[in-house]
GROMACS .gro file of C-alpha atoms in nm:
model
  289
    1UNK     CA    1  -0.011  -3.261   2.738
    2UNK     CA    2   0.123  -3.615   2.758
    3UNK     CA    3  -0.097  -3.921   2.706
    4UNK     CA    4  -0.117  -3.986   3.081
    5UNK     CA    5  -0.122  -3.625   3.204
    6UNK     CA    6  -0.470  -3.527   3.316
    7UNK     CA    7  -0.587  -3.168   3.379
    8UNK     CA    8  -0.601  -3.225   3.755
    9UNK     CA    9  -0.241  -3.344   3.756
   10UNK     CA   10  -0.128  -3.038   3.561
   11UNK     CA   11  -0.304  -2.808   3.806
   12UNK     CA   12  -0.188  -2.988   4.121
   13UNK     CA   13   0.172  -2.940   4.012
   14UNK     CA   14   0.123  -2.564   4.060
   15UNK     CA   15  -0.116  -2.559   4.356
   16UNK     CA   16   0.147  -2.481   4.620
   17UNK     CA   17   0.277  -2.186   4.419
   18UNK     CA   18  -0.075  -2.055   4.352
   19UNK     CA   19  -0.167  -2.084   4.718
   20UNK     CA   20   0.141  -1.884   4.815
   21UNK     CA   21   0.055  -1.613   4.561
   22UNK     CA   22  -0.306  -1.593   4.678
   23UNK     CA   23  -0.210  -1.587   5.045
   24UNK     CA   24   0.042  -1.308   5.002
   25UNK     CA   25  -0.211  -1.104   4.807
   26UNK     CA   26  -0.502  -1.168   5.042
   27UNK     CA   27  -0.338  -1.229   5.380
   28UNK     CA   28  -0.582  -1.508   5.464
   29UNK     CA   29  -0.537  -1.881   5.418
   30UNK     CA   30  -0.910  -1.939   5.389
   31UNK     CA   31  -0.947  -1.670   5.123
   32UNK     CA   32  -0.638  -1.804   4.948
   33UNK     CA   33  -0.796  -2.150   4.934
   34UNK     CA   34  -1.112  -1.996   4.787
   35UNK     CA   35  -0.908  -1.813   4.523
   36UNK     CA   36  -0.717  -2.128   4.427
   37UNK     CA   37  -1.041  -2.326   4.407
   38UNK     CA   38  -1.191  -2.065   4.178
   39UNK     CA   39  -0.874  -2.079   3.966
   40UNK     CA   40  -0.918  -2.457   3.939
   41UNK     CA   41  -1.276  -2.412   3.819
   42UNK     CA   42  -1.167  -2.164   3.554
   43UNK     CA   43  -0.880  -2.387   3.452
   44UNK     CA   44  -1.106  -2.690   3.420
   45UNK     CA   45  -1.340  -2.494   3.191
   46UNK     CA   46  -1.063  -2.355   2.970
   47UNK     CA   47  -0.869  -2.502   2.681
   48UNK     CA   48  -0.511  -2.466   2.802
   49UNK     CA   49  -0.357  -2.731   2.580
   50UNK     CA   50  -0.170  -2.469   2.379
   51UNK     CA   51  -0.060  -2.263   2.680
   52UNK     CA   52   0.321  -2.276   2.687
   53UNK     CA   53   0.369  -2.125   3.035
   54UNK     CA   54   0.092  -2.279   3.243
   55UNK     CA   55   0.244  -2.156   3.570
   56UNK     CA   56   0.234  -1.798   3.441
   57UNK     CA   57  -0.120  -1.841   3.306
   58UNK     CA   58  -0.246  -1.976   3.640
   59UNK     CA   59  -0.061  -1.706   3.834
   60UNK     CA   60  -0.243  -1.442   3.629
   61UNK     CA   61  -0.578  -1.612   3.693
   62UNK     CA   62  -0.521  -1.630   4.069
   63UNK     CA   63  -0.400  -1.269   4.072
   64UNK     CA   64  -0.716  -1.146   3.895
   65UNK     CA   65  -0.937  -1.341   4.135
   66UNK     CA   66  -0.745  -1.209   4.435
   67UNK     CA   67  -0.763  -0.851   4.307
   68UNK     CA   68  -1.141  -0.877   4.278
   69UNK     CA   69  -1.158  -1.017   4.630
   70UNK     CA   70  -0.944  -0.732   4.764
   71UNK     CA   71  -1.163  -0.473   4.594
   72UNK     CA   72  -1.478  -0.631   4.734
   73UNK     CA   73  -1.365  -0.592   5.094
   74UNK     CA   74  -1.566  -0.334   5.282
   75UNK     CA   75  -1.270  -0.245   5.502
   76UNK     CA   76  -0.895  -0.286   5.479
   77UNK     CA   77  -0.892  -0.562   5.740
   78UNK     CA   78  -1.201  -0.688   5.916
   79UNK     CA   79  -1.026  -0.965   6.112
   80UNK     CA   80  -0.844  -0.879   6.437
   81UNK     CA   81  -0.468  -0.916   6.422
   82UNK     CA   82  -0.479  -1.215   6.654
   83UNK     CA   83  -0.698  -1.396   6.402
   84UNK     CA   84  -0.463  -1.301   6.122
   85UNK     CA   85  -0.167  -1.436   6.315
   86UNK     CA   86  -0.347  -1.762   6.386
   87UNK     CA   87  -0.456  -1.786   6.023
   88UNK     CA   88  -0.106  -1.724   5.894
   89UNK     CA   89   0.028  -2.003   6.112
   90UNK     CA   90  -0.275  -2.228   6.056
   91UNK     CA   91  -0.262  -2.511   5.809
   92UNK     CA   92   0.084  -2.408   5.693
   93UNK     CA   93   0.207  -2.607   5.992
   94UNK     CA   94   0.115  -2.931   5.817
   95UNK     CA   95   0.333  -2.833   5.523
   96UNK     CA   96   0.679  -2.718   5.638
   97UNK     CA   97   0.779  -2.597   5.292
   98UNK     CA   98   0.462  -2.390   5.259
   99UNK     CA   99   0.501  -2.254   5.614
  100UNK     CA  100   0.859  -2.148   5.543
  101UNK     CA  101   0.757  -1.981   5.219
  102UNK     CA  102   0.487  -1.781   5.394
  103UNK     CA  103   0.688  -1.686   5.702
  104UNK     CA  104   0.991  -1.578   5.501
  105UNK     CA  105   0.802  -1.325   5.290
  106UNK     CA  106   0.479  -1.228   5.463
  107UNK     CA  107   0.489  -1.222   5.840
  108UNK     CA  108   0.227  -1.055   6.054
  109UNK     CA  109   0.403  -0.717   6.043
  110UNK     CA  110   0.419  -0.730   5.663
  111UNK     CA  111   0.051  -0.819   5.641
  112UNK     CA  112  -0.033  -0.509   5.842
  113UNK     CA  113   0.173  -0.291   5.606
  114UNK     CA  114   0.028  -0.454   5.294
  115UNK     CA  115  -0.322  -0.382   5.423
  116UNK     CA  116  -0.236  -0.012   5.402
  117UNK     CA  117  -0.186  -0.036   5.026
  118UNK     CA  118  -0.454  -0.009   4.762
  119UNK     CA  119  -0.544  -0.339   4.592
  120UNK     CA  120  -0.359  -0.243   4.273
  121UNK     CA  121  -0.048  -0.134   4.466
  122UNK     CA  122  -0.050  -0.455   4.667
  123UNK     CA  123  -0.084  -0.673   4.360
  124UNK     CA  124   0.190  -0.495   4.165
  125UNK     CA  125   0.429  -0.502   4.460
  126UNK     CA  126   0.370  -0.865   4.561
  127UNK     CA  127   0.374  -1.009   4.210
  128UNK     CA  128   0.688  -0.821   4.107
  129UNK     CA  129   0.895  -0.800   4.424
  130UNK     CA  130   0.805  -1.139   4.572
  131UNK     CA  131   0.734  -1.354   4.266
  132UNK     CA  132   0.939  -1.169   3.999
  133UNK     CA  133   0.645  -1.135   3.761
  134UNK     CA  134   0.738  -0.886   3.485
  135UNK     CA  135   0.547  -0.559   3.473
  136UNK     CA  136   0.444  -0.644   3.117
  137UNK     CA  137   0.239  -0.930   3.265
  138UNK     CA  138   0.116  -0.732   3.566
  139UNK     CA  139  -0.008  -0.439   3.355
  140UNK     CA  140  -0.314  -0.606   3.198
  141UNK     CA  141  -0.424  -0.745   3.536
  142UNK     CA  142  -0.457  -0.392   3.678
  143UNK     CA  143  -0.561  -0.248   3.339
  144UNK     CA  144  -0.268  -0.012   3.316
  145UNK     CA  145   0.048   0.024   3.112
  146UNK     CA  146   0.373  -0.150   3.221
  147UNK     CA  147   0.517   0.187   3.324
  148UNK     CA  148   0.210   0.261   3.537
  149UNK     CA  149   0.231  -0.085   3.693
  150UNK     CA  150   0.595  -0.016   3.772
  151UNK     CA  151   0.490   0.310   3.939
  152UNK     CA  152   0.232   0.124   4.150
  153UNK     CA  153   0.498  -0.117   4.273
  154UNK     CA  154   0.744   0.164   4.338
  155UNK     CA  155   0.488   0.359   4.537
  156UNK     CA  156   0.401   0.048   4.738
  157UNK     CA  157   0.769  -0.027   4.795
  158UNK     CA  158   0.827   0.321   4.938
  159UNK     CA  159   0.534   0.280   5.176
  160UNK     CA  160   0.648  -0.068   5.282
  161UNK     CA  161   1.002   0.053   5.343
  162UNK     CA  162   0.887   0.376   5.507
  163UNK     CA  163   1.074   0.588   5.253
  164UNK     CA  164   1.018   0.962   5.239
  165UNK     CA  165   0.778   1.103   4.979
  166UNK     CA  166   0.909   1.329   4.701
  167UNK     CA  167   1.066   1.651   4.827
  168UNK     CA  168   0.874   1.976   4.826
  169UNK     CA  169   1.098   2.104   4.547
  170UNK     CA  170   1.029   1.799   4.330
  171UNK     CA  171   0.656   1.823   4.391
  172UNK     CA  172   0.657   2.196   4.312
  173UNK     CA  173   0.833   2.129   3.982
  174UNK     CA  174   0.580   1.854   3.901
  175UNK     CA  175   0.293   2.094   3.970
  176UNK     CA  176   0.449   2.357   3.744
  177UNK     CA  177   0.483   2.111   3.456
  178UNK     CA  178   0.130   1.971   3.491
  179UNK     CA  179  -0.017   2.322   3.528
  180UNK     CA  180   0.162   2.432   3.212
  181UNK     CA  181   0.036   2.122   3.032
  182UNK     CA  182  -0.325   2.187   3.135
  183UNK     CA  183  -0.301   2.554   3.035
  184UNK     CA  184  -0.153   2.465   2.695
  185UNK     CA  185  -0.421   2.200   2.644
  186UNK     CA  186  -0.707   2.438   2.725
  187UNK     CA  187  -0.557   2.714   2.514
  188UNK     CA  188  -0.490   2.489   2.215
  189UNK     CA  189  -0.117   2.573   2.221
  190UNK     CA  190   0.028   2.282   2.024
  191UNK     CA  191   0.387   2.414   2.034
  192UNK     CA  192   0.379   2.454   2.412
  193UNK     CA  193   0.249   2.101   2.450
  194UNK     CA  194   0.538   1.968   2.241
  195UNK     CA  195   0.792   2.138   2.467
  196UNK     CA  196   0.639   1.972   2.774
  197UNK     CA  197   0.615   1.622   2.629
  198UNK     CA  198   0.900   1.376   2.592
  199UNK     CA  199   0.942   1.269   2.225
  200UNK     CA  200   0.858   0.910   2.326
  201UNK     CA  201   0.567   0.997   2.557
  202UNK     CA  202   0.295   0.733   2.589
  203UNK     CA  203  -0.074   0.797   2.652
  204UNK     CA  204  -0.269   0.505   2.796
  205UNK     CA  205  -0.642   0.509   2.875
  206UNK     CA  206  -0.827   0.237   3.062
  207UNK     CA  207  -1.140   0.080   2.914
  208UNK     CA  208  -1.374   0.316   3.096
  209UNK     CA  209  -1.184   0.619   2.964
  210UNK     CA  210  -1.195   0.479   2.610
  211UNK     CA  211  -1.575   0.458   2.638
  212UNK     CA  212  -1.580   0.835   2.699
  213UNK     CA  213  -1.397   0.892   2.370
  214UNK     CA  214  -1.032   0.879   2.478
  215UNK     CA  215  -0.775   0.702   2.262
  216UNK     CA  216  -0.673   0.370   2.411
  217UNK     CA  217  -0.301   0.410   2.349
  218UNK     CA  218  -0.088   0.667   2.169
  219UNK     CA  219   0.287   0.708   2.142
  220UNK     CA  220   0.486   1.013   2.044
  221UNK     CA  221   0.474   1.382   2.136
  222UNK     CA  222   0.292   1.494   1.822
  223UNK     CA  223   0.013   1.238   1.856
  224UNK     CA  224  -0.039   1.308   2.227
  225UNK     CA  225  -0.023   1.686   2.180
  226UNK     CA  226  -0.280   1.669   1.901
  227UNK     CA  227  -0.512   1.465   2.123
  228UNK     CA  228  -0.497   1.717   2.409
  229UNK     CA  229  -0.485   2.036   2.204
  230UNK     CA  230  -0.798   2.235   2.290
  231UNK     CA  231  -0.912   1.971   2.538
  232UNK     CA  232  -0.893   1.912   2.915
  233UNK     CA  233  -1.122   2.209   2.975
  234UNK     CA  234  -1.270   2.057   3.289
  235UNK     CA  235  -0.953   1.898   3.426
  236UNK     CA  236  -0.811   2.052   3.742
  237UNK     CA  237  -0.465   2.032   3.894
  238UNK     CA  238  -0.465   1.773   4.172
  239UNK     CA  239  -0.251   1.540   4.375
  240UNK     CA  240  -0.292   1.183   4.251
  241UNK     CA  241  -0.148   0.950   4.513
  242UNK     CA  242   0.077   1.230   4.632
  243UNK     CA  243   0.213   1.326   4.289
  244UNK     CA  244   0.107   1.611   4.062
  245UNK     CA  245  -0.175   1.513   3.829
  246UNK     CA  246  -0.522   1.622   3.732
  247UNK     CA  247  -0.882   1.528   3.798
  248UNK     CA  248  -1.198   1.579   3.596
  249UNK     CA  249  -1.514   1.573   3.805
  250UNK     CA  250  -1.886   1.572   3.734
  251UNK     CA  251  -2.166   1.610   3.984
  252UNK     CA  252  -1.909   1.666   4.256
  253UNK     CA  253  -1.752   1.323   4.200
  254UNK     CA  254  -1.420   1.238   4.031
  255UNK     CA  255  -1.485   1.085   3.688
  256UNK     CA  256  -1.134   1.069   3.548
  257UNK     CA  257  -0.783   1.098   3.690
  258UNK     CA  258  -0.480   1.203   3.487
  259UNK     CA  259  -0.175   1.023   3.624
  260UNK     CA  260   0.150   1.179   3.493
  261UNK     CA  261   0.499   1.034   3.491
  262UNK     CA  262   0.759   1.310   3.469
  263UNK     CA  263   1.124   1.240   3.399
  264UNK     CA  264   1.399   1.502   3.363
  265UNK     CA  265   1.145   1.781   3.337
  266UNK     CA  266   0.929   1.627   3.066
  267UNK     CA  267   0.612   1.421   3.067
  268UNK     CA  268   0.696   1.066   2.964
  269UNK     CA  269   0.360   0.900   3.031
  270UNK     CA  270  -0.002   0.997   3.090
  271UNK     CA  271  -0.251   0.744   3.222
  272UNK     CA  272  -0.621   0.823   3.203
  273UNK     CA  273  -0.812   0.638   3.476
  274UNK     CA  274  -1.193   0.641   3.462
  275UNK     CA  275  -1.275   0.300   3.603
  276UNK     CA  276  -1.472   0.367   3.921
  277UNK     CA  277  -1.301   0.089   4.118
  278UNK     CA  278  -0.961   0.228   4.026
  279UNK     CA  279  -1.067   0.584   4.109
  280UNK     CA  280  -1.176   0.472   4.454
  281UNK     CA  281  -0.831   0.326   4.513
  282UNK     CA  282  -0.656   0.653   4.434
  283UNK     CA  283  -0.582   0.927   4.685
  284UNK     CA  284  -0.715   1.238   4.504
  285UNK     CA  285  -0.683   1.597   4.623
  286UNK     CA  286  -0.787   1.879   4.389
  287UNK     CA  287  -0.560   2.182   4.441
  288UNK     CA  288  -0.688   2.405   4.162
  289UNK     CA  289  -1.038   2.555   4.158
   0.00000   0.00000   0.00000
């Protein structure tokens, strides 16, 4: 920081960008202002003198705040659309550049579509597709791996564009692979697990899953097969956001979701999701008793 560069000046240089990020994540100018104000408070209490990319650091802060605000909403959209339209046109009119930025990327129709996404999907899609934030930087915000963050954005993109879901044949093949994986895991068949796993497969568990005894991150077919060999006794085949996966439940409630990425007939990534907020965001449908 230069001799005459004060913290407020450093922050103000990024305010317009942060406000655009917050608005596109939240769909409300008033909430966006609250998120940016909270980001300022955190910035003012932090030692950012050694931060090389302050814009990126602040974007991450605003994104985390906005994600928490999205998750705290009791409904997808409590305001009537007329209020949303008025809000989106509100104080942006006093700032032509800001108004253009908002109207170009998030009009009223887009806000309605974005409200259909889960908070994690919305964040991954907006940050990557609108602001070109790399998935490596998005991943820790949603507490998932970069590949899982990429999947969130891809799923959101399909819903925004109205693309068709995977074909019945693709979904059937996914179910067959996941079913075989669960059977091999329960039966302790190490060799069968190796045939189902890609050599470079990655296992990622969120913090809540780690607290239950899961490994935080593993790479390689042997390591992942050894972890699952003889395990997954209570996991049941399920649809996880429309794709083949598994769910472990207790007391009639989902306690952990197994999110699989399958490429060319082999499992390339497994994400264990036990965080209750994340589980609530997922569309889970158990299809195996």
